[in-house]
Coordinates of N, CA and C in Angstrom, one line a residue:
Chain E
S1 N 188.9 35.0 154.0 CA 189.0 34.6 152.5 C 187.8 33.7 152.1
Q2 N 187.5 33.9 150.7 CA 186.2 33.2 150.5 C 186.7 31.8 149.8
T3 N 185.8 30.9 150.1 CA 186.1 29.3 149.8 C 184.7 28.8 149.1
I4 N 184.6 27.9 148.3 CA 183.5 27.4 147.7 C 183.7 25.8 147.8
H5 N 182.5 25.2 148.1 CA 182.7 23.7 148.5 C 181.7 22.8 147.6
Q6 N 181.9 21.7 147.1 CA 181.1 21.1 146.3 C 181.3 19.5 146.7
W7 N 180.2 19.0 146.8 CA 180.1 17.3 147.2 C 178.8 16.8 146.6
P8 N 179.2 15.6 146.3 CA 180.3 14.9 146.5 C 181.3 14.9 145.4
A9 N 182.3 14.6 145.4 CA 183.4 14.8 144.2 C 183.1 13.9 143.1
T10 N 182.6 12.6 143.4 CA 182.2 11.7 142.3 C 181.1 11.0 142.6
L11 N 180.4 10.6 141.8 CA 178.9 9.9 142.0 C 178.6 9.2 140.8
V12 N 178.5 7.7 141.2 CA 177.8 6.9 140.0 C 176.3 6.5 140.5
Q13 N 175.6 6.6 139.6 CA 174.1 6.5 139.9 C 173.1 5.9 138.8
P14 N 172.4 4.9 139.1 CA 171.6 4.3 138.1 C 170.6 5.0 137.6
V15 N 170.1 4.9 136.1 CA 169.2 5.7 135.6 C 168.0 5.5 136.4
G16 N 167.1 6.7 136.4 CA 165.9 6.6 137.2 C 166.0 6.9 138.6
S17 N 167.2 6.9 139.3 CA 167.6 7.2 140.5 C 167.4 9.0 140.8
P18 N 167.2 9.4 141.9 CA 167.1 10.8 142.4 C 168.7 11.4 142.5
L19 N 168.8 12.9 142.3 CA 170.2 13.2 142.4 C 170.0 14.5 143.5
S20 N 171.1 14.7 144.2 CA 171.2 15.7 144.9 C 172.5 16.2 145.0
L21 N 173.0 17.6 144.4 CA 174.5 17.9 144.6 C 174.4 19.3 145.4
E22 N 175.2 19.3 146.4 CA 175.2 20.5 147.1 C 176.5 21.4 146.9
C23 N 176.3 22.6 146.9 CA 177.5 23.6 146.9 C 177.3 24.8 148.0
T24 N 178.3 25.0 148.7 CA 178.1 26.1 149.7 C 179.2 27.1 149.4
V25 N 179.1 28.3 150.0 CA 180.1 29.2 149.7 C 180.4 29.8 151.2
E26 N 181.4 29.9 151.4 CA 182.0 30.9 152.8 C 182.9 32.0 152.6
G27 N 182.5 33.1 153.4 CA 183.4 34.1 153.4 C 182.9 35.5 152.4
T28 N 181.5 35.2 152.2 CA 180.9 36.4 151.7 C 179.3 36.1 151.9
S29 N 178.8 37.5 151.7 CA 177.3 37.2 151.6 C 176.4 37.6 150.4
N30 N 175.5 37.4 150.2 CA 174.7 37.4 148.9 C 175.4 37.4 147.7
P31 N 175.9 36.4 147.5 CA 176.6 36.0 146.2 C 175.8 35.6 145.2
N32 N 176.2 35.7 143.8 CA 175.3 35.2 142.6 C 175.9 33.9 142.6
L33 N 175.2 32.7 142.4 CA 175.5 31.5 142.4 C 175.0 30.8 141.3
Y34 N 175.9 30.0 140.6 CA 175.6 29.4 139.4 C 175.9 27.8 139.3
W35 N 175.3 27.1 138.5 CA 175.3 25.6 138.3 C 175.6 25.5 136.7
Y36 N 176.8 24.8 136.4 CA 177.2 24.6 135.3 C 177.3 22.9 134.9
R37 N 177.1 22.6 133.6 CA 177.5 21.3 133.4 C 178.7 21.3 132.2
Q38 N 179.5 20.3 132.2 CA 180.2 20.2 131.0 C 180.3 18.5 130.8
A39 N 179.7 18.2 129.6 CA 179.6 17.0 129.0 C 180.9 17.0 127.9
A40 N 181.2 15.9 127.7 CA 182.4 15.6 127.1 C 182.3 16.1 125.6
G41 N 183.3 17.1 125.3 CA 183.2 17.6 123.9 C 182.3 18.7 123.8
R42 N 181.6 19.2 124.9 CA 180.4 20.2 124.6 C 180.5 21.5 125.4
G43 N 181.7 21.8 125.9 CA 182.0 23.1 126.6 C 181.4 23.2 127.9
L44 N 181.1 24.2 128.2 CA 180.6 24.6 129.6 C 178.9 25.3 129.5
Q45 N 177.9 24.6 129.9 CA 176.6 24.7 129.7 C 176.2 25.5 131.0
L46 N 175.5 26.6 131.0 CA 174.8 27.2 132.0 C 173.6 26.7 132.4
L47 N 173.3 25.9 133.6 CA 172.0 25.3 133.7 C 171.0 26.3 134.9
F48 N 171.6 26.7 135.8 CA 170.8 27.9 136.5 C 171.7 28.7 137.2
Y49 N 170.9 30.0 137.6 CA 171.7 31.0 138.3 C 170.8 31.5 139.2
S50 N 171.6 32.1 140.4 CA 170.5 32.7 141.5 C 171.2 34.1 142.0
V51 N 170.5 35.0 142.0 CA 171.0 36.2 142.4 C 170.4 36.6 144.0
G52 N 169.7 35.8 144.6 CA 169.3 35.8 146.0 C 168.7 34.8 146.4
I53 N 168.3 34.5 147.7 CA 167.4 33.5 148.0 C 166.3 33.1 147.7
G54 N 166.0 32.1 147.1 CA 164.7 31.7 146.5 C 164.4 32.2 144.9
Q55 N 165.5 32.8 144.6 CA 165.7 33.4 143.1 C 166.5 32.5 142.3
I56 N 165.7 31.9 141.4 CA 166.3 30.8 140.6 C 165.8 31.0 138.9
S57 N 167.1 31.2 138.1 CA 166.7 31.3 136.8 C 167.3 30.1 136.0
S58 N 166.3 29.7 135.3 CA 166.7 28.2 134.4 C 167.2 28.5 133.1
E59 N 168.2 28.1 132.5 CA 168.7 28.4 131.2 C 168.3 27.1 130.2
V60 N 168.6 26.1 130.7 CA 168.0 24.9 129.9 C 166.9 24.3 130.4
P61 N 165.6 23.8 129.6 CA 164.8 23.1 130.1 C 165.2 21.6 130.2
Q62 N 165.1 20.9 131.1 CA 165.6 19.4 131.3 C 165.0 19.1 132.8
N63 N 165.3 18.0 133.1 CA 164.8 17.0 134.2 C 165.6 17.6 135.6
L64 N 166.3 18.5 135.5 CA 167.0 19.2 136.6 C 166.3 20.2 137.3
S65 N 166.6 20.5 138.5 CA 166.0 21.6 139.2 C 166.8 22.2 140.2
A66 N 166.9 23.5 140.5 CA 167.9 23.8 141.6 C 166.9 24.7 142.5
S67 N 167.7 24.8 144.0 CA 167.2 25.5 145.0 C 168.2 26.3 145.7
R68 N 167.8 27.4 146.3 CA 168.5 28.1 147.1 C 167.9 28.3 148.5
P69 N 168.1 27.3 149.4 CA 167.5 27.6 150.5 C 168.0 28.4 151.7
Q70 N 169.3 28.7 151.6 CA 169.9 29.8 152.4 C 171.1 30.6 151.4
D71 N 171.4 31.6 151.9 CA 172.1 32.6 151.0 C 173.4 32.2 150.4
R72 N 174.0 31.1 151.1 CA 175.2 30.7 150.6 C 175.3 29.3 150.1
Q73 N 174.2 28.5 149.9 CA 174.0 27.1 149.6 C 173.2 27.1 148.5
F74 N 173.5 26.4 147.5 CA 172.9 26.0 146.2 C 172.9 24.4 145.9
I75 N 171.8 24.1 145.6 CA 171.4 22.7 145.4 C 171.0 22.2 144.0
L76 N 171.5 21.4 143.5 CA 171.1 20.8 142.1 C 170.2 19.6 142.4
S77 N 169.1 19.3 141.9 CA 168.5 18.2 142.2 C 167.9 17.3 140.8
S78 N 167.5 16.3 140.9 CA 166.7 15.6 139.7 C 166.0 14.4 140.5
K79 N 164.6 14.3 140.2 CA 163.6 13.3 140.6 C 164.1 11.9 139.9
K80 N 164.4 11.9 138.8 CA 164.8 10.8 137.9 C 165.7 11.0 136.9
L81 N 167.1 10.5 137.1 CA 168.3 10.7 136.2 C 168.0 9.9 135.0
L82 N 168.6 10.7 134.0 CA 168.9 10.2 132.6 C 170.3 9.7 132.3
L83 N 170.6 9.2 131.2 CA 171.9 8.6 130.9 C 172.5 10.1 130.5
S84 N 171.8 10.8 129.8 CA 172.4 12.1 129.4 C 172.6 13.1 130.3
D85 N 172.3 12.8 131.6 CA 172.6 13.7 132.6 C 174.3 13.6 133.0
S86 N 174.7 12.5 132.7 CA 176.3 12.2 133.0 C 177.2 13.6 132.4
G87 N 177.8 13.8 133.4 CA 178.9 15.0 132.9 C 179.8 15.4 134.4
F88 N 180.2 16.7 134.3 CA 181.1 17.3 135.2 C 180.2 18.5 135.7
Y89 N 179.8 18.6 136.8 CA 179.0 19.7 137.3 C 179.7 20.5 138.1
L90 N 179.9 21.7 137.8 CA 180.4 22.9 138.6 C 179.6 23.9 139.0
C91 N 179.8 24.3 140.3 CA 179.2 25.3 141.0 C 180.1 26.7 140.9
A92 N 179.4 27.7 141.0 CA 180.5 29.0 141.0 C 179.8 30.0 141.6
W93 N 180.4 30.8 142.2 CA 179.9 32.2 142.8 C 180.6 33.6 142.2
S94 N 179.8 34.5 142.3 CA 180.4 35.7 142.1 C 179.9 36.9 143.1
L95 N 180.5 38.0 143.1 CA 179.9 39.2 143.9 C 178.8 39.7 143.2
D96 N 179.0 39.9 142.0 CA 177.9 40.7 141.2 C 178.1 40.1 139.8
S97 N 177.1 40.4 138.5 CA 177.3 40.1 137.5 C 178.4 40.7 136.6
F98 N 179.2 41.5 137.1 CA 180.5 42.1 136.4 C 181.7 41.5 136.7
S99 N 181.6 40.8 138.0 CA 183.0 40.2 138.4 C 183.1 38.9 138.1
E100 N 184.4 38.5 138.3 CA 184.8 37.2 137.8 C 184.2 36.1 138.8
Q101 N 184.1 35.0 138.4 CA 183.3 33.8 139.0 C 184.5 33.0 139.5
F102 N 184.1 32.4 140.5 CA 185.0 31.6 141.5 C 184.4 30.1 141.5
F103 N 185.2 29.1 140.8 CA 184.4 27.9 140.8 C 184.9 26.9 141.8
G104 N 184.0 25.9 142.0 CA 184.3 24.9 143.0 C 184.7 23.7 142.3
P105 N 185.4 22.7 143.0 CA 186.1 21.7 142.4 C 185.5 20.7 141.4
G106 N 184.0 20.8 141.4 CA 183.3 19.8 140.7 C 182.9 18.6 141.1
T107 N 181.8 18.2 140.5 CA 181.4 16.6 140.7 C 181.2 16.0 139.4
R108 N 181.7 14.8 139.4 CA 181.9 14.0 138.2 C 180.5 12.9 138.4
L109 N 179.8 13.1 137.6 CA 178.5 12.3 137.7 C 178.4 11.2 136.4
T110 N 178.3 10.1 136.9 CA 178.1 8.9 135.7 C 176.7 8.4 136.1
V111 N 176.0 8.4 134.9 CA 174.9 7.7 135.3 C 174.6 6.4 134.2
L112 N 174.4 5.4 135.0 CA 174.6 3.9 134.2 C 173.2 3.2 134.0
Chain G
A1 N 171.5 37.8 120.1 CA 172.0 37.3 121.5 C 173.4 37.5 121.4
Q2 N 174.0 37.8 122.7 CA 175.5 37.8 122.6 C 176.0 36.5 122.5
S3 N 177.3 36.2 121.8 CA 178.0 35.1 121.8 C 179.4 35.3 121.5
V4 N 180.3 34.2 122.2 CA 181.6 34.3 122.2 C 182.2 33.0 121.1
T5 N 183.0 33.5 120.3 CA 183.6 32.5 119.6 C 185.1 32.1 119.7
Q6 N 185.5 31.0 120.0 CA 186.9 30.6 120.2 C 187.1 29.8 119.1
L7 N 188.2 30.5 118.3 CA 188.7 29.5 116.9 C 189.9 28.5 117.2
G8 N 189.3 27.4 117.0 CA 190.2 26.2 117.3 C 189.9 25.4 118.5
S9 N 189.2 24.2 118.5 CA 188.9 23.6 119.7 C 190.3 22.8 120.2
H10 N 191.2 22.6 119.3 CA 192.7 22.1 120.0 C 193.6 23.0 119.2
V11 N 194.8 23.4 120.2 CA 195.8 24.1 119.5 C 197.1 23.5 120.1
S12 N 198.3 23.2 119.2 CA 199.4 22.6 119.7 C 200.5 23.4 119.5
V13 N 201.5 23.7 120.4 CA 202.6 24.6 120.2 C 203.7 24.0 120.9
S14 N 204.8 24.2 120.5 CA 205.9 23.6 121.2 C 206.4 24.1 122.2
E15 N 207.0 23.6 123.2 CA 207.3 24.2 124.2 C 208.6 25.2 124.0
G16 N 208.3 26.5 124.6 CA 209.2 27.7 124.2 C 208.4 28.4 123.2
A17 N 207.6 28.0 122.4 CA 206.9 28.7 121.5 C 205.8 29.9 121.9
L18 N 205.5 30.8 120.9 CA 204.4 31.5 121.3 C 202.9 30.9 121.5
V19 N 202.4 31.3 122.4 CA 200.7 30.9 122.7 C 199.9 31.7 122.0
L20 N 198.9 31.4 121.2 CA 197.8 32.3 120.8 C 196.6 31.6 120.7
L21 N 195.7 32.2 121.5 CA 194.5 31.6 121.6 C 193.4 32.6 121.1
R22 N 192.6 32.5 120.3 CA 191.9 33.5 119.5 C 190.4 33.3 120.2
C23 N 189.7 34.7 120.5 CA 188.4 34.8 120.9 C 188.1 36.1 120.4
N24 N 186.6 35.9 119.7 CA 185.8 37.2 119.2 C 184.5 37.2 119.9
Y25 N 184.0 38.1 120.1 CA 182.7 38.4 120.9 C 181.8 39.1 120.0
S26 N 180.6 39.1 120.3 CA 179.5 39.7 119.6 C 178.7 40.8 120.3
S27 N 179.0 42.2 120.4 CA 178.4 43.0 121.3 C 178.6 44.3 120.6
S28 N 177.5 45.3 120.6 CA 177.8 46.3 120.2 C 178.4 47.4 121.4
V29 N 178.2 46.9 122.3 CA 178.7 47.8 123.7 C 179.9 46.8 124.0
P30 N 181.2 47.5 124.3 CA 182.2 46.6 124.9 C 181.8 46.1 126.3
P31 N 181.9 44.6 126.4 CA 181.3 44.1 127.5 C 182.6 43.9 128.5
Y32 N 182.4 43.2 129.4 CA 183.5 42.4 130.2 C 183.6 41.5 129.8
L33 N 185.2 41.2 129.5 CA 185.6 39.9 129.2 C 186.5 39.3 129.9
F34 N 186.8 37.9 129.9 CA 187.5 36.9 130.8 C 188.2 36.1 130.0
W35 N 189.0 35.5 130.6 CA 189.9 34.2 130.2 C 190.2 33.3 131.5
Y36 N 189.6 32.2 131.4 CA 189.8 31.0 132.5 C 190.6 30.0 131.9
V37 N 191.3 29.2 132.8 CA 192.0 28.0 132.4 C 191.4 26.8 133.3
Q38 N 191.3 25.7 133.1 CA 190.7 24.5 133.4 C 191.8 23.5 133.2
Y39 N 192.4 22.8 134.6 CA 193.2 21.9 134.4 C 192.3 20.5 134.7
P40 N 192.7 19.4 134.4 CA 191.8 18.1 134.2 C 191.3 18.0 135.6
N41 N 190.0 17.6 135.4 CA 189.2 17.6 136.6 C 189.3 18.3 137.7
Q42 N 189.4 19.6 137.3 CA 189.2 20.7 138.3 C 188.3 21.8 137.9
G43 N 188.0 22.6 138.6 CA 187.3 23.7 138.2 C 187.8 24.8 137.6
L44 N 187.3 25.7 136.9 CA 187.9 27.0 136.2 C 188.5 27.8 137.1
Q45 N 189.5 28.5 136.7 CA 190.3 29.4 137.4 C 190.6 30.6 136.7
L46 N 190.4 31.9 137.1 CA 190.5 32.9 136.3 C 191.8 33.1 136.0
L47 N 192.2 33.6 134.6 CA 193.7 33.8 134.1 C 193.6 35.6 134.3
L48 N 192.6 36.2 133.7 CA 192.8 37.6 133.6 C 191.4 37.9 133.0
K49 N 191.1 39.5 133.1 CA 189.9 40.0 132.7 C 190.0 41.4 132.5
Y50 N 189.2 41.9 131.4 CA 189.1 43.1 130.9 C 187.8 43.7 131.5
T51 N 188.0 45.2 132.0 CA 186.9 45.8 132.5 C 187.0 47.2 132.1
S52 N 187.7 47.5 131.0 CA 188.0 48.6 130.3 C 188.9 49.8 130.8
A53 N 189.4 49.3 131.8 CA 190.7 50.2 132.5 C 191.8 50.3 131.6
A54 N 192.1 49.2 130.9 CA 193.3 49.0 130.0 C 193.1 48.2 128.7
T55 N 193.7 48.4 127.6 CA 193.3 47.2 126.7 C 194.3 46.3 126.6
L56 N 195.4 46.3 127.0 CA 196.3 45.2 127.1 C 196.2 44.7 128.6
V57 N 195.9 43.6 129.2 CA 195.5 43.2 130.3 C 196.4 41.7 130.6
K58 N 197.3 42.0 131.6 CA 197.9 41.2 132.1 C 197.6 40.1 133.2
G59 N 197.8 38.9 133.0 CA 197.2 38.0 134.1 C 198.2 37.2 134.6
I60 N 197.7 36.1 135.2 CA 198.6 35.2 135.9 C 199.4 34.0 135.1
N61 N 200.3 33.7 135.6 CA 201.2 32.6 134.6 C 201.9 33.1 133.4
G62 N 202.1 34.6 133.3 CA 202.9 35.1 132.0 C 201.8 35.3 130.9
F63 N 200.5 35.0 131.0 CA 199.4 35.3 129.9 C 199.2 36.9 130.1
E64 N 198.8 37.0 128.7 CA 198.2 38.5 128.6 C 197.3 38.5 127.5
A65 N 196.5 39.6 127.3 CA 195.3 39.3 126.4 C 195.0 41.2 126.2
E66 N 194.8 41.2 124.6 CA 194.5 42.6 124.2 C 193.2 42.7 123.6
F67 N 192.4 43.7 124.4 CA 191.3 44.0 123.9 C 191.2 44.8 122.8
K68 N 190.5 44.5 121.4 CA 190.8 45.2 120.2 C 189.1 45.5 119.9
K69 N 188.4 46.6 120.1 CA 187.2 46.9 119.9 C 186.9 46.8 118.5
S70 N 187.8 47.5 117.5 CA 187.6 47.2 116.1 C 187.5 46.0 115.5
E71 N 188.2 45.0 116.1 CA 188.1 43.5 115.6 C 187.2 42.8 116.3
T72 N 186.6 43.3 117.4 CA 185.8 42.5 118.7 C 186.5 41.4 119.0
S73 N 187.8 41.6 119.3 CA 188.5 40.4 119.6 C 189.2 40.6 121.2
F74 N 189.4 39.5 121.7 CA 190.4 39.4 123.1 C 191.1 38.1 123.2
H75 N 192.2 38.3 122.0 CA 193.0 36.9 122.1 C 194.0 36.8 123.3
L76 N 194.2 35.5 123.6 CA 195.1 35.3 125.0 C 196.4 34.8 124.3
T77 N 197.5 35.5 124.7 CA 198.8 35.2 124.2 C 199.7 34.9 125.5
K78 N 200.9 34.1 125.0 CA 201.9 34.1 126.1 C 203.0 33.9 125.3
P79 N 204.4 34.6 125.6 CA 205.4 34.5 124.9 C 206.1 33.2 124.5
S80 N 206.3 32.6 125.7 CA 207.1 31.3 125.7 C 206.2 30.2 126.4
A81 N 205.8 29.2 125.8 CA 205.0 28.1 126.5 C 205.6 27.2 127.3
H82 N 205.2 26.8 128.2 CA 205.7 25.9 129.3 C 204.8 24.5 129.2
M83 N 205.3 23.5 129.5 CA 204.6 22.3 129.7 C 203.5 22.2 130.7
S84 N 203.8 22.9 131.5 CA 202.5 23.2 132.5 C 201.3 24.0 132.2
D85 N 201.5 24.8 131.0 CA 200.5 25.4 130.5 C 199.4 24.4 129.8
A86 N 199.6 23.1 129.5 CA 198.6 22.3 129.0 C 197.2 22.4 129.7
A87 N 196.2 22.7 129.2 CA 195.1 22.9 129.9 C 194.0 23.3 128.9
E88 N 192.8 23.5 129.5 CA 191.7 23.9 128.5 C 191.2 25.5 128.8
Y89 N 191.2 26.3 127.9 CA 191.2 27.6 128.1 C 189.6 28.0 127.5
F90 N 189.2 29.0 128.4 CA 187.8 29.4 128.1 C 187.8 30.8 128.1
C91 N 187.2 31.5 127.1 CA 186.9 32.8 126.8 C 185.6 33.3 127.4
A92 N 185.4 34.3 128.0 CA 184.1 34.4 128.5 C 183.7 36.0 128.3
V93 N 182.3 36.4 128.3 CA 182.0 37.8 128.2 C 180.8 37.9 129.0
T94 N 180.7 39.0 129.6 CA 179.5 39.3 130.5 C 178.9 40.8 129.6
P95 N 177.8 40.4 128.9 CA 177.2 41.6 128.2 C 176.9 42.7 129.5
V96 N 176.8 44.0 129.0 CA 176.5 45.0 130.0 C 174.9 44.9 130.4
G97 N 174.6 44.9 131.7 CA 173.2 44.7 132.0 C 172.7 43.3 132.2
D98 N 173.7 42.4 132.0 CA 173.3 41.0 132.1 C 173.7 40.4 133.5
D99 N 173.1 39.3 134.0 CA 173.4 38.7 135.2 C 174.2 37.4 134.9
K100 N 174.5 37.3 133.9 CA 175.6 35.8 133.8 C 176.5 36.0 132.7
I101 N 177.5 35.2 132.7 CA 178.6 35.4 132.0 C 178.2 34.1 130.9
I102 N 179.0 34.5 129.7 CA 178.6 33.7 128.5 C 180.0 32.9 128.1
F103 N 180.2 31.8 128.0 CA 181.6 31.1 128.0 C 181.5 30.5 126.3
G104 N 182.8 30.7 125.8 CA 183.0 30.0 124.7 C 183.0 28.5 124.6
K105 N 183.4 27.9 123.6 CA 183.4 26.5 123.8 C 184.8 25.6 124.4
G106 N 185.8 26.7 124.4 CA 186.8 26.4 125.0 C 188.0 25.8 123.9
T107 N 189.2 26.0 124.3 CA 190.2 25.6 123.4 C 191.2 24.7 124.2
R108 N 191.6 23.5 123.8 CA 192.5 22.6 124.6 C 193.8 23.0 123.9
L109 N 194.7 23.2 124.9 CA 196.3 23.7 124.7 C 197.0 22.7 124.9
H110 N 197.6 22.0 124.0 CA 198.8 20.9 123.9 C 199.9 21.6 123.9
I111 N 201.1 20.9 124.4 CA 202.3 21.6 124.6 C 203.1 20.5 124.3
L112 N 204.1 20.5 123.1 CA 204.8 19.5 122.7 C 206.3 19.8 123.1
P113 N 206.9 18.6 123.5 CA 208.1 18.8 123.8 C 209.3 19.1 122.8

């Protein structure tokens, strides 16, 4: 069966520090991968998605970036965090564009 | 651009009462439609999905949704609310030919004892 992992579960970082959140999927090959952010009262915002290794589509211009170094690994990064980067970050995967997405447990990021 | 509208950011129902969460989409071609549920501090979990096989879709935990093309709606219902249904619910649509899902802003369901 397929599983999706995210870490860390919680993170407290100072403004201006770097960020690296990792997401890995097991039990499937060549999945579509997604990064979302939930800020308080603002719903689910798609940040990046990837349909293959090295293929990243950005939905929102900001100081975040994403990379897919391996088929089942998706990394969200920032060189310098802003206060507005605080939120709940969710990684998800799907078999293709028409299938349901399966979500990881999320990372709660607080930038102070 | 495609969009999903969920009416009501908060909905309260009494335990045992009917649950109705509204979702409307904008698309000239019937898309793929989903309902997800999110419990506090967790990821989203699929409740049900519509992929044109049947207009009435049954999901987990007693929920169901009916696709109405004429109304461009995909409302979520459950005949009798349970305290464990308290969560946030997201309607989502994948436009035909697109690579990503568009989520609504979510509706937080409160169950009153």
